[in-house]
Coordinates of C-alpha atoms in Angstrom, one line a residue:
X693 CA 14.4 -18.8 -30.4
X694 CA 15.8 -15.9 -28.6
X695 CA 18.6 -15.8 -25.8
X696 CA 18.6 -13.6 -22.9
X697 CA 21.9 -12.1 -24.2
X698 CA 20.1 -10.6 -26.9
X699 CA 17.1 -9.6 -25.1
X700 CA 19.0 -7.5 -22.9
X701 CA 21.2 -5.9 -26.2
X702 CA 17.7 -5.0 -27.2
X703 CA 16.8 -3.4 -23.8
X704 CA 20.0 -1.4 -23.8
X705 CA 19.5 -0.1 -27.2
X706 CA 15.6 0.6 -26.6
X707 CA 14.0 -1.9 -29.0
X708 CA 12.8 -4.3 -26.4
X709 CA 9.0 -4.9 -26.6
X710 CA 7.6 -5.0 -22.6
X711 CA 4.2 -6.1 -22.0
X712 CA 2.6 -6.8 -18.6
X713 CA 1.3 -10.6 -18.3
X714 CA -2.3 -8.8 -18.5
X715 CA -1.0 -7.5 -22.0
X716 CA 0.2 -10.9 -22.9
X717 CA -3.5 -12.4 -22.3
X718 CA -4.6 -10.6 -25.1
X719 CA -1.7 -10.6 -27.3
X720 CA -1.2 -14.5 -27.5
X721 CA -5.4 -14.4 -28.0
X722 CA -4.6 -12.3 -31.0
X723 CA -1.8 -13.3 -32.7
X724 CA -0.9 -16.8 -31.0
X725 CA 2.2 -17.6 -28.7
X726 CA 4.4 -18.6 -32.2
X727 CA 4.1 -14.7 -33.2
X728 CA 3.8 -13.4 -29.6
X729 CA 7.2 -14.9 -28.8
X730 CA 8.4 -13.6 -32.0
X731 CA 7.1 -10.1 -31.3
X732 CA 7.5 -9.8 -27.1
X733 CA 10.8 -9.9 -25.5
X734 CA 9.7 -9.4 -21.9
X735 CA 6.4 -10.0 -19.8
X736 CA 6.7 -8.5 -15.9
X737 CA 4.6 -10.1 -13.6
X738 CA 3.9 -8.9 -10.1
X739 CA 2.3 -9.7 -6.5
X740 CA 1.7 -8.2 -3.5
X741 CA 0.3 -9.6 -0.4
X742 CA 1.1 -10.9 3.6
X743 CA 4.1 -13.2 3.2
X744 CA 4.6 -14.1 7.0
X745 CA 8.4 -15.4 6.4
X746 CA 10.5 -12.5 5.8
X747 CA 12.8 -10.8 7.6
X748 CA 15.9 -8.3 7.4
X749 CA 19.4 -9.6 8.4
X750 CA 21.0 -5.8 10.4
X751 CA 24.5 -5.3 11.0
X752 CA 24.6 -2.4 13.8
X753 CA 28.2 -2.4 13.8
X754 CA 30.3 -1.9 16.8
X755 CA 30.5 0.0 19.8
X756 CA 32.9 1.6 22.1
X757 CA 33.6 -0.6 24.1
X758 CA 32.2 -3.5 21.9
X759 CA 29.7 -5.2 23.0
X760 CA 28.2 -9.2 22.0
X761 CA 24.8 -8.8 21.5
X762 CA 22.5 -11.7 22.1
X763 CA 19.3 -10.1 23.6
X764 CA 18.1 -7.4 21.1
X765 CA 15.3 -5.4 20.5
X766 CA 14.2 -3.1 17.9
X767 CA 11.4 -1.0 19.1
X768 CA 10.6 -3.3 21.8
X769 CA 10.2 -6.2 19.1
X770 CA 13.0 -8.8 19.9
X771 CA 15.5 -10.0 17.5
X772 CA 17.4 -13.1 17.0
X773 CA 21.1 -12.8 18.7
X774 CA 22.9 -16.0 17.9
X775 CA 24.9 -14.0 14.8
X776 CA 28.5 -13.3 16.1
X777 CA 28.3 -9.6 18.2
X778 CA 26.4 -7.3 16.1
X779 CA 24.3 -9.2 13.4
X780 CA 20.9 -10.0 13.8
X781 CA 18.1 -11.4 12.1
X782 CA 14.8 -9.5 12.8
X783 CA 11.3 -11.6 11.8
X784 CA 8.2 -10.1 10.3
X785 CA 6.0 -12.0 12.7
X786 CA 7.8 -11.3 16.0
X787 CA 5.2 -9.9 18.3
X788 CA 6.2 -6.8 21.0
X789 CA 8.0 -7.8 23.8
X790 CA 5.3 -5.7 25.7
X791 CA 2.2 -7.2 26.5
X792 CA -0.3 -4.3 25.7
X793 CA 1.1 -3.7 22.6
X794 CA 2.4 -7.2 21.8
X795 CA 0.9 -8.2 18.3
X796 CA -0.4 -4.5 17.0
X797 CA 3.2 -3.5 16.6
X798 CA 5.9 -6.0 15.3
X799 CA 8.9 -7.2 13.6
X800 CA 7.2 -5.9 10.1
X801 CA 6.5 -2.7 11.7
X802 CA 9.7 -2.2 12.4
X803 CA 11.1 -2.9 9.4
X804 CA 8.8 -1.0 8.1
X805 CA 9.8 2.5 10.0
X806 CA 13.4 1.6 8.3
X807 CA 12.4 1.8 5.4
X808 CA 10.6 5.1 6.1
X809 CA 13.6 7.4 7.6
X810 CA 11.9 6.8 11.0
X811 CA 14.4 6.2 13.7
X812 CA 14.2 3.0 16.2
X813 CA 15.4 2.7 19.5
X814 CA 18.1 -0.6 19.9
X815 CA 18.4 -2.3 23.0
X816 CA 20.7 -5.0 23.7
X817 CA 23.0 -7.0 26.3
X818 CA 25.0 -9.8 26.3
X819 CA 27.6 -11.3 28.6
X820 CA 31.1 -9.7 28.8
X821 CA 34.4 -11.5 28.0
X822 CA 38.1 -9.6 27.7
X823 CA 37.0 -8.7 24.0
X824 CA 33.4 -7.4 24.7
X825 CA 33.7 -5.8 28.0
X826 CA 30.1 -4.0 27.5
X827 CA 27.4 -5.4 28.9
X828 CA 24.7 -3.3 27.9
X829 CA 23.8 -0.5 24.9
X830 CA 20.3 1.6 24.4
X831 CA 20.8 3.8 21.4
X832 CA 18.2 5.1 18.7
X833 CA 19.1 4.2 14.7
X834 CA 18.3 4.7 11.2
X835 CA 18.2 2.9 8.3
X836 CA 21.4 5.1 7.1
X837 CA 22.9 4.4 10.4
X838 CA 22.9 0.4 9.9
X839 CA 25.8 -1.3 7.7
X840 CA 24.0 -3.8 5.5
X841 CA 19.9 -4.2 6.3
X842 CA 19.4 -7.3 3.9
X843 CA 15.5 -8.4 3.3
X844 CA 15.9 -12.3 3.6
X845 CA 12.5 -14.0 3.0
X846 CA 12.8 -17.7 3.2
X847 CA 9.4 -18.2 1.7
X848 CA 7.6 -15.7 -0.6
X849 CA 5.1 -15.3 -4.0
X850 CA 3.4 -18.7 -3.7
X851 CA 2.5 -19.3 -6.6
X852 CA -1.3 -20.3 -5.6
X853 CA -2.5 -19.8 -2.5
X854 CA -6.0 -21.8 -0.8
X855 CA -8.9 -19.7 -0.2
X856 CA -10.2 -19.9 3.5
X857 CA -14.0 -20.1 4.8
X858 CA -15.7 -21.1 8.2
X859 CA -17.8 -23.4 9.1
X860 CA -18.0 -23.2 12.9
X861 CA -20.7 -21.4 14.8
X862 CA -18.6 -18.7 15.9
X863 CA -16.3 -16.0 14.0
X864 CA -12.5 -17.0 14.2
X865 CA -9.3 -15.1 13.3
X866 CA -6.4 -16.3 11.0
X867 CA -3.8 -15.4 8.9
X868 CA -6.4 -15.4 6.5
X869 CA -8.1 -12.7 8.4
X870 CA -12.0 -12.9 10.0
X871 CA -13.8 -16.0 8.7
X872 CA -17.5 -15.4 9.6
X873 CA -19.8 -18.1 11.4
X874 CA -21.3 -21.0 9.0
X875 CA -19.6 -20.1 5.6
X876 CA -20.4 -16.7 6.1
X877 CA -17.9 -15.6 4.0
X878 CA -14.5 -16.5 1.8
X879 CA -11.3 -14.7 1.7
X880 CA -9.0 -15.5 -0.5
X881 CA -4.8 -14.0 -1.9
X882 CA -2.8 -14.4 -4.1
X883 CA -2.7 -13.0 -8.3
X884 CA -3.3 -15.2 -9.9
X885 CA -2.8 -13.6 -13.5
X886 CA -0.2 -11.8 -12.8
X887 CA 2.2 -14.2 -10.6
X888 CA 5.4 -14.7 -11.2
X889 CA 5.3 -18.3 -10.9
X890 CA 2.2 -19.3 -12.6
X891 CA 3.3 -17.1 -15.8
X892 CA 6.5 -19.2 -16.0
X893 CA 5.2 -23.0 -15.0
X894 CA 5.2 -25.4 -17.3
X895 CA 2.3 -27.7 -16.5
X896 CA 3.3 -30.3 -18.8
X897 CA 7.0 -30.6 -16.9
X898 CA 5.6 -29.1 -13.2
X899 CA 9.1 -26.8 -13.6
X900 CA 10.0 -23.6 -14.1
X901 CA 10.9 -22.4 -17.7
X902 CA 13.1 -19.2 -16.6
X903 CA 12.8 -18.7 -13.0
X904 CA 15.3 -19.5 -11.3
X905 CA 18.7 -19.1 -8.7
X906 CA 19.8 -15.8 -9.6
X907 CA 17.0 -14.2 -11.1
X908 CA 17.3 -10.5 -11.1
X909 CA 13.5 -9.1 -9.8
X910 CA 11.8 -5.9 -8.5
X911 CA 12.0 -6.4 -4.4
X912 CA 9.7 -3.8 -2.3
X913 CA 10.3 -1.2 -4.9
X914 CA 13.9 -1.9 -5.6
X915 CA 16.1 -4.8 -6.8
X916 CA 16.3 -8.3 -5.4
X917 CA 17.6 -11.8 -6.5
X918 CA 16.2 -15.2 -6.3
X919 CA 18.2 -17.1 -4.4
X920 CA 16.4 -20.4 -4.6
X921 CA 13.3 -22.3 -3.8
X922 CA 11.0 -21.3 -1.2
X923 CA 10.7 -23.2 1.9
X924 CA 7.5 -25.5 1.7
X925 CA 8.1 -25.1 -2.3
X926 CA 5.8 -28.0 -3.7
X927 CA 5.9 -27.4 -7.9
X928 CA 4.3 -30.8 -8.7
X929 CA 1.0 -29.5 -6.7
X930 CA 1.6 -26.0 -8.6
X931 CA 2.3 -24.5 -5.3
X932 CA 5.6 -23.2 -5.8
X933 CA 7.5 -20.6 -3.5
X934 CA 10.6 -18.1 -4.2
X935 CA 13.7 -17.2 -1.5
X936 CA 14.6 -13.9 -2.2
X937 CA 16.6 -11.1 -0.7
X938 CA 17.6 -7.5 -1.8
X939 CA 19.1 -4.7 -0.3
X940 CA 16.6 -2.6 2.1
X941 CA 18.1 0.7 1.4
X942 CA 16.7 0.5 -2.1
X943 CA 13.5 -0.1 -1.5
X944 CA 10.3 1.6 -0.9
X945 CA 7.3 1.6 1.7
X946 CA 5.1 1.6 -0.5
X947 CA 5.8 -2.0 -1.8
X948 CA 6.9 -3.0 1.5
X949 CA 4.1 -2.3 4.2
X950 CA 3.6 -3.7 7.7
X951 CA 0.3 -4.8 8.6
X952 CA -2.0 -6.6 11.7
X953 CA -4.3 -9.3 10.8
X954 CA -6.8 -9.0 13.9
X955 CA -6.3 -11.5 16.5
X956 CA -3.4 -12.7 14.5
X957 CA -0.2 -11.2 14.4
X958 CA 1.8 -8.9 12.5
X959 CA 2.5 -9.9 8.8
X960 CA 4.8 -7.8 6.2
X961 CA 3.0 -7.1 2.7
X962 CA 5.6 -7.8 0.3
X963 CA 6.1 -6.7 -3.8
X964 CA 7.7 -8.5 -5.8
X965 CA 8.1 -8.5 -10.1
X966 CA 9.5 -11.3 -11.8
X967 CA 10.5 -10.5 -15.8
X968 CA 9.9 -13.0 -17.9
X969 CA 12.3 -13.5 -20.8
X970 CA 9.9 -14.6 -24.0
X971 CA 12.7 -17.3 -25.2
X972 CA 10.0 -19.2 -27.4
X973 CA 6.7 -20.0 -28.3
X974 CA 6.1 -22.1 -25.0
X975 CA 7.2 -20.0 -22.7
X976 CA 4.6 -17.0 -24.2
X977 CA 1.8 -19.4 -24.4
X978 CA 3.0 -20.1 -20.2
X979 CA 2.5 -16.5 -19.8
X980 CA -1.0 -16.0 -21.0
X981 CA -2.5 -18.1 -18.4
X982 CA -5.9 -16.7 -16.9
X983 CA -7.5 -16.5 -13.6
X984 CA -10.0 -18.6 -14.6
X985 CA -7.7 -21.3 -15.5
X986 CA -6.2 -21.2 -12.3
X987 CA -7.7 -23.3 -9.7
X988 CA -7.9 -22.5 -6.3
X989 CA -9.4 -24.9 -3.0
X990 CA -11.8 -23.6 -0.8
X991 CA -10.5 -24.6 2.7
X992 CA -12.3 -24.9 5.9
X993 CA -10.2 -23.2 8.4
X994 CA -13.2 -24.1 11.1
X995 CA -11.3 -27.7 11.0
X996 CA -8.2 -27.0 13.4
X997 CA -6.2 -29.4 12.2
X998 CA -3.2 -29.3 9.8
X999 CA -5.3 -31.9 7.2
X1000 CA -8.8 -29.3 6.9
X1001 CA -11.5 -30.0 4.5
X1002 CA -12.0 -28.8 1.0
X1003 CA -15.2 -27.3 0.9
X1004 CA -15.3 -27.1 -3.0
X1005 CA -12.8 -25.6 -5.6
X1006 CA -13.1 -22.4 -7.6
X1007 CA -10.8 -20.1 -9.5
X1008 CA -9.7 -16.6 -9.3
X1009 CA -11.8 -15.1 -11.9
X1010 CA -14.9 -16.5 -10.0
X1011 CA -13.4 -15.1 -6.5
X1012 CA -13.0 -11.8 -7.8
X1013 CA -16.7 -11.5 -8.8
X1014 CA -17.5 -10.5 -5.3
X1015 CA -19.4 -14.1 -4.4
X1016 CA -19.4 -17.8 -5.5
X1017 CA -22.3 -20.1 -4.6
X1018 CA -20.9 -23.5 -3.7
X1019 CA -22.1 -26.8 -1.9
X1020 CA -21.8 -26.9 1.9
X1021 CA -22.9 -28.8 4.3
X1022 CA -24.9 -26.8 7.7
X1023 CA -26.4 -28.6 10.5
X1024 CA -25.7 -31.9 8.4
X1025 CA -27.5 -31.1 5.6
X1026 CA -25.8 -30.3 2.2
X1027 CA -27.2 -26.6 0.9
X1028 CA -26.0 -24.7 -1.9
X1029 CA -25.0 -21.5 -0.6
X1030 CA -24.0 -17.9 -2.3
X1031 CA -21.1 -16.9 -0.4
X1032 CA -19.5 -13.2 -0.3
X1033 CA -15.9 -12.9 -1.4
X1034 CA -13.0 -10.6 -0.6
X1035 CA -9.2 -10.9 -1.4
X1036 CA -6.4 -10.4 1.5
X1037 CA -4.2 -9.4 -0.8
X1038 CA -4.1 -6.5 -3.4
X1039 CA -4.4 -7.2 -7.0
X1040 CA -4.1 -3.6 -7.7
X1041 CA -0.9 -3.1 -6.2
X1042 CA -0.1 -6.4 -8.2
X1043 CA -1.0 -4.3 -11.4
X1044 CA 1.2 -1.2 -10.5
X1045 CA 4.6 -3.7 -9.7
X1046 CA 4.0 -5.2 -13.1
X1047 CA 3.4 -1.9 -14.9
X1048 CA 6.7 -0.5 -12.7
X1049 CA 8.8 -3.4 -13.3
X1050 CA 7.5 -2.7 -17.4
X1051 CA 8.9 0.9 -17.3
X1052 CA 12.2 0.3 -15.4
X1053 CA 13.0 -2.3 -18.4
X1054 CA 11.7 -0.1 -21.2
X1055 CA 14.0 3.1 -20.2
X1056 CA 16.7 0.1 -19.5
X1057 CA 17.0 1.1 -16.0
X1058 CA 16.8 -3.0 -15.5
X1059 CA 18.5 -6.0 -17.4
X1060 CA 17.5 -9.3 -16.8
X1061 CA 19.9 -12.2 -15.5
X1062 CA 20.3 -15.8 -16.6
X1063 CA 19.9 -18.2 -13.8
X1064 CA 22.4 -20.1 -12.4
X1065 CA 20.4 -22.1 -11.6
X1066 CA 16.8 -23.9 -11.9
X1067 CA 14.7 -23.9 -8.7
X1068 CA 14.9 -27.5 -6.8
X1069 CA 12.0 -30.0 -5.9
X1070 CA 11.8 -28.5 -2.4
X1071 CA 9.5 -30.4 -0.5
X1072 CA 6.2 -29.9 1.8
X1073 CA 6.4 -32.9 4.2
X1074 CA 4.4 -32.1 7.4
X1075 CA 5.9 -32.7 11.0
X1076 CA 6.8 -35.3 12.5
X1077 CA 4.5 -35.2 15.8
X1078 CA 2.1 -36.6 18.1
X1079 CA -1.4 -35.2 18.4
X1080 CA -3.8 -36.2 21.7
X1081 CA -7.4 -36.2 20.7
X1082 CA -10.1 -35.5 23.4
X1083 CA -11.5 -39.2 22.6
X1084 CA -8.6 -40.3 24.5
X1085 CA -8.7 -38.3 27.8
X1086 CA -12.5 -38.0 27.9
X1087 CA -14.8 -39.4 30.8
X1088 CA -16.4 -41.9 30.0
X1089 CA -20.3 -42.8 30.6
X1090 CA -21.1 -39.3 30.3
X1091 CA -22.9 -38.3 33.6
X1092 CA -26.1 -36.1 31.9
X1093 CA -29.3 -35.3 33.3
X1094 CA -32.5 -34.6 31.5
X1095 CA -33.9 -30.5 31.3
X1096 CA -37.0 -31.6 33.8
X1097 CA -34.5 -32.2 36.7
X1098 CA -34.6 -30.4 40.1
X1099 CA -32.0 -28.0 41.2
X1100 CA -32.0 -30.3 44.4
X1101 CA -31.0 -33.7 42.2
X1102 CA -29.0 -32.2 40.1
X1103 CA -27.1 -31.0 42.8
X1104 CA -27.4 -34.6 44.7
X1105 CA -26.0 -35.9 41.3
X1106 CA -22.3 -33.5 41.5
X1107 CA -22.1 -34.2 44.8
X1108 CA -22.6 -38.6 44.5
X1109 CA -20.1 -38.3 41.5
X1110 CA -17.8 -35.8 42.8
X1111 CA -18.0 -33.6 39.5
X1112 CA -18.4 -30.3 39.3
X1113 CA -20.5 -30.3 35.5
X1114 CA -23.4 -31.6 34.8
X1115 CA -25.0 -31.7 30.7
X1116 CA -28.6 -31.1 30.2
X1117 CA -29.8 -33.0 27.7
X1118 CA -33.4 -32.9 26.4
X1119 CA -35.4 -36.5 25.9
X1120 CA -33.2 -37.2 22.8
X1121 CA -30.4 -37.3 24.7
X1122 CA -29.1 -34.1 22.8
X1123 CA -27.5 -31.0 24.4
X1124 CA -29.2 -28.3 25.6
X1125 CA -27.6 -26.6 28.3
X1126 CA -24.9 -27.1 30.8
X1127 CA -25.3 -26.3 34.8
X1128 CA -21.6 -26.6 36.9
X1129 CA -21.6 -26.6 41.3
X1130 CA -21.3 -22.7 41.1
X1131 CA -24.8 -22.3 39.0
X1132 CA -26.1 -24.4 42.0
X1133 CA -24.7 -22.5 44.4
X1134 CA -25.8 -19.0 42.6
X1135 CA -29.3 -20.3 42.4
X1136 CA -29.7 -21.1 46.1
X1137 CA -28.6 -17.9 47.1
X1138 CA -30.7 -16.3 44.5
X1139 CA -34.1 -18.4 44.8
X1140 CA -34.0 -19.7 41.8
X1141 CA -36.2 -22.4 40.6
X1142 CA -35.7 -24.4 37.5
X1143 CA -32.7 -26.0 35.6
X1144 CA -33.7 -23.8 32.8
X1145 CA -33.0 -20.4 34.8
X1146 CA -29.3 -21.3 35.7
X1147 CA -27.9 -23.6 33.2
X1148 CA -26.0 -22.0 30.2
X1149 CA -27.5 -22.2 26.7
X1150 CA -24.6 -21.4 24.6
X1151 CA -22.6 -24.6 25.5
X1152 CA -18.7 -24.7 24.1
X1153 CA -18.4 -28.2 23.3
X1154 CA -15.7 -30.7 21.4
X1155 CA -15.4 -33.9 19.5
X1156 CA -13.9 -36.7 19.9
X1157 CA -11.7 -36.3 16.9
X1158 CA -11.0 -32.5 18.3
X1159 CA -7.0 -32.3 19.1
X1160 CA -6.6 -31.8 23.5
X1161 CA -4.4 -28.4 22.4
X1162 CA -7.3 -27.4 20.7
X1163 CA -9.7 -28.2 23.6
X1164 CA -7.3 -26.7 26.1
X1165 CA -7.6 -23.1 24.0
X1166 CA -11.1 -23.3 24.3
X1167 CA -11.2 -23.3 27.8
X1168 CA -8.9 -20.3 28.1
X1169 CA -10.2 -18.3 25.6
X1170 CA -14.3 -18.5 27.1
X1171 CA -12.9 -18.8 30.8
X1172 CA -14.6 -22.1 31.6
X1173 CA -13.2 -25.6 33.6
X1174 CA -15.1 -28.1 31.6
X1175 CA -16.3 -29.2 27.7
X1176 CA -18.7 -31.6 27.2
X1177 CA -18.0 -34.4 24.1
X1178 CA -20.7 -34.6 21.7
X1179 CA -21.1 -36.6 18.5
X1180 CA -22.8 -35.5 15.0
X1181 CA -26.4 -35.4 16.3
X1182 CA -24.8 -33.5 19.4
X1183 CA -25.7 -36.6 21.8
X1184 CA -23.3 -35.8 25.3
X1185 CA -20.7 -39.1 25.1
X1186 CA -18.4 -37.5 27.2
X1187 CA -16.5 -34.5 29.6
X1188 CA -13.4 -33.5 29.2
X1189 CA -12.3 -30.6 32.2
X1190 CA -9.2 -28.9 33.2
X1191 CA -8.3 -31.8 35.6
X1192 CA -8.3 -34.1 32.9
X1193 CA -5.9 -31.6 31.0
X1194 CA -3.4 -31.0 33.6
X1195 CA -2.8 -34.5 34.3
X1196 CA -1.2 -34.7 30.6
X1197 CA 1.1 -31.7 31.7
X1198 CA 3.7 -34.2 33.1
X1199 CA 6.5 -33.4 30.9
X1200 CA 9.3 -31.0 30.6
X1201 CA 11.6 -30.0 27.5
X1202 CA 15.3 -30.7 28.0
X1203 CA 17.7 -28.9 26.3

């Protein structure tokens, strides 16, 4: 049994033995955790991927005449201003305040350009009073020219994250990045291996065995602290997450890199290393955990709700093999499929934090703290709120019409029902196309016909278990006034259009 205290005696006199959690694998494989503790003082872990929630609390200081900030921008990216006169909070995510550049350039980005020497251009206002008699400032900064830049991430280095597939007909875009059409492919982040918080979980307990409030750590290429459970932190599902902050003058673009997930928004890729202190024998057995031992839920991000699907469950040494063949179900039939694989995340970059953090300690550049603290519960309860589904605002019978129809009846039927879409439906009653009042009115003026030269193909339908927000997206996104409601054998039982949308927009938020 060994103590921090003397761990770091041995670090300051250059005896301490520093493995990377790769290392350990092998080690504990060897020899056993009894004599790996005995013979490893430190293992350094590290990850390096998108973590969406972070940030960087600025102080700009004050001007002449002082001024109380509460608009601010940074580059055009706007800031939170509801910190006294001249703090301010700036969010990875934020989007541009400009429309045409609006996601491709964001809060990450700009912290980003700190960290790089790049100056930014501040602009701010606020109201006057007898103190702060300016209204308005527009001024370029630096890094060196801000008081205190803090990194504050509220939720960082989960400790397993889901993998993400699709199994909608059509590509879609998500923090996980592009999820091709009908399981077409699986990303997946996180590393496994090397994370911080799977090498020091104790699966027996579901705590952590040195992790904790105060933990001293490598933060974007300098040194941060834990300052307490993530938000969302969920340890008894092994899906713990770390609060951390560190100075932003220390650190390093390379470990701290802005990015845009396409059709997304802006992320910040973060580094962190975590030094595990080898106190005992179950602590070093904790740290030579494996990617295969590490499972990992393939989710189906085609689902938009907040409760998707698991398709199947895998692990990370599987993921990293380039493809997994799992069960899926296509067209309502259950197929086993060989899917292609890629990480979001960078596993080699991982490698290098753990390697760095390894070096820093070995030429005792870094001591390691005891924590105040052990990380709390934290909890991952999901919002309180109410969801509309379609099957509640659709219209109901579903007025369809079969693919031999006339242009002339079917424009007899939008006229006798005062609806402006009609389904084409073939003599199963299953959907085939979809003609609206304009397609009628297109086809008169062009000579058309048939039913089967105007109508549209490619039909955007819903469910009836499809949330309205959802529906309403749809709409926008493919420019169209009305979605027909289909059921599994995709048999019309319904239309939901933009009337039926607007009439729910009868509320206002009061403040």
């Amino acid at each position: 049994m060994k103590t921090i205290r003397e761990i770091n005696e041995k670090i300051k006199n250059g005896d301490a033995v520093v493995v990377t959690a790769e290392e350990m694998i092998k080690i504990v494989e060897d020899i056993g955790p009894e004599k790996a503790s005995a013979e490893v003082d430190v293992v350094t872990t590290g990850t390096f991927g998108a973590m969406c929630s972070s940030g960087a609390i600025l102080n700009f200081g004050h001007s002449d005449p002082p001024i109380k900030m509460l608009k601010i921008y940074l580059n055009g990216v706007e800031c939170y201003g509801g910190l006294a006169a001249v703090d301010t909070y700036m969010g990875a995510t934020q989007p541009n305040s400009d429309p045409d550049i609006d996601i491709d350039y964001g809060g990450a980005h700009v912290i980003e350009d700190l960290v790089a020497g790049k100056e930014v251009e501040l602009v701010a206002e606020g109201y006057t009073t007898d103190c702060y008699p300016r209204k308005k400032v527009r001024t370029t900064i630096t890094l060196e020219d801000i008081n205190q830049a803090i990194l504050l991430n509220p939720r960082n280095s989960y400790q397993t994250y889901n993998a993400a597939t699709n199994s909608r007909d059509e590509k879609i875009y998500t923090y996980m990045g592009t999820l091709l059409p009908e399981f077409g492919n699986i990303n997946y982040s996180g590393a496994g291996q090397l994370n911080p918080l799977q090498n020091d979980y104790n699966r027996e307990t579901k705590t952590y065995n040195t992790i904790g409030i105060g933990t001293r750590i490598f933060l974007g290429g300098g040194v941060g602290y834990i300052i307490g459970e993530g938000t969302q932190h969920n340890p008894d599902n092994a899906f713990g997450t770390l609060m951390v902050k560190g100075d932003l003058k220390q650190m390093n673009k390379k470990y701290l890199r802005a990015a845009t997930i396409p059709k997304y928004g802006s992320s910040l890729f973060v580094g962190i290393g975590v030094p595990i202190p080898v106190l005992n024998a179950e602590i070093a057995k904790c740290c030579a955990i494996r990617d295969r031992n590490i499972e990992v839920p393939i989710i189906d991000y085609g689902v938009p709700r907040r409760d998707r699907p698991v398709v199947a469950r895998t692990n990370y040494e599987d993921l990293r093999k380039g493809e997994v063949t799992i069960e899926v179900e296509i067209e309502g039939k259950k197929v086993e499929k060989t899917i292609k694989t890629s990480s979001v995340s960078s596993y080699k970059v991982s490698r290098e934090i753990a390697k760095e953090l390894k070096d820093w300690i070995l030429k005792g550049e870094f001591l390691l703290t005891e924590r105040v603290d052990v990380l709390g519960k934290g909890s991952a309860k999901p919002m309180k709120s109410d969801v509309k589904l379609v099957g509640e605002i659709l219209s109901k019978p579903p007025i369809v019409a079969p693919i031999s129809i006339t242009i002339e009846e079917a424009s007899k039927i939008l006229i006798k029902n005062n609806i402006n879409h009609l389904p084409i439906v073939d003599e199963f009653g299953r959907l085939v196309g979809i003609i609206t009042s304009w397609d009628i009115a297109k086809a008169i003026a062009q000579n058309k016909t048939s039913i089967e030269e105007i109508m549209t193909r490619n039909v955007v339908t819903t469910t009836v278990n499809e949330p309205v927000d959802v529906v309403a997206r749809k709409m926008d996104k493919y420019n169209i006034s009305g979605v027909p409601v289909v059921d599994k054998n995709n048999k019309v039982v319904g239309m939901v259009t933009s009337e039926d949308l607007s009439k729910l927009v009868g509320y206002t938020i009061k403040w």
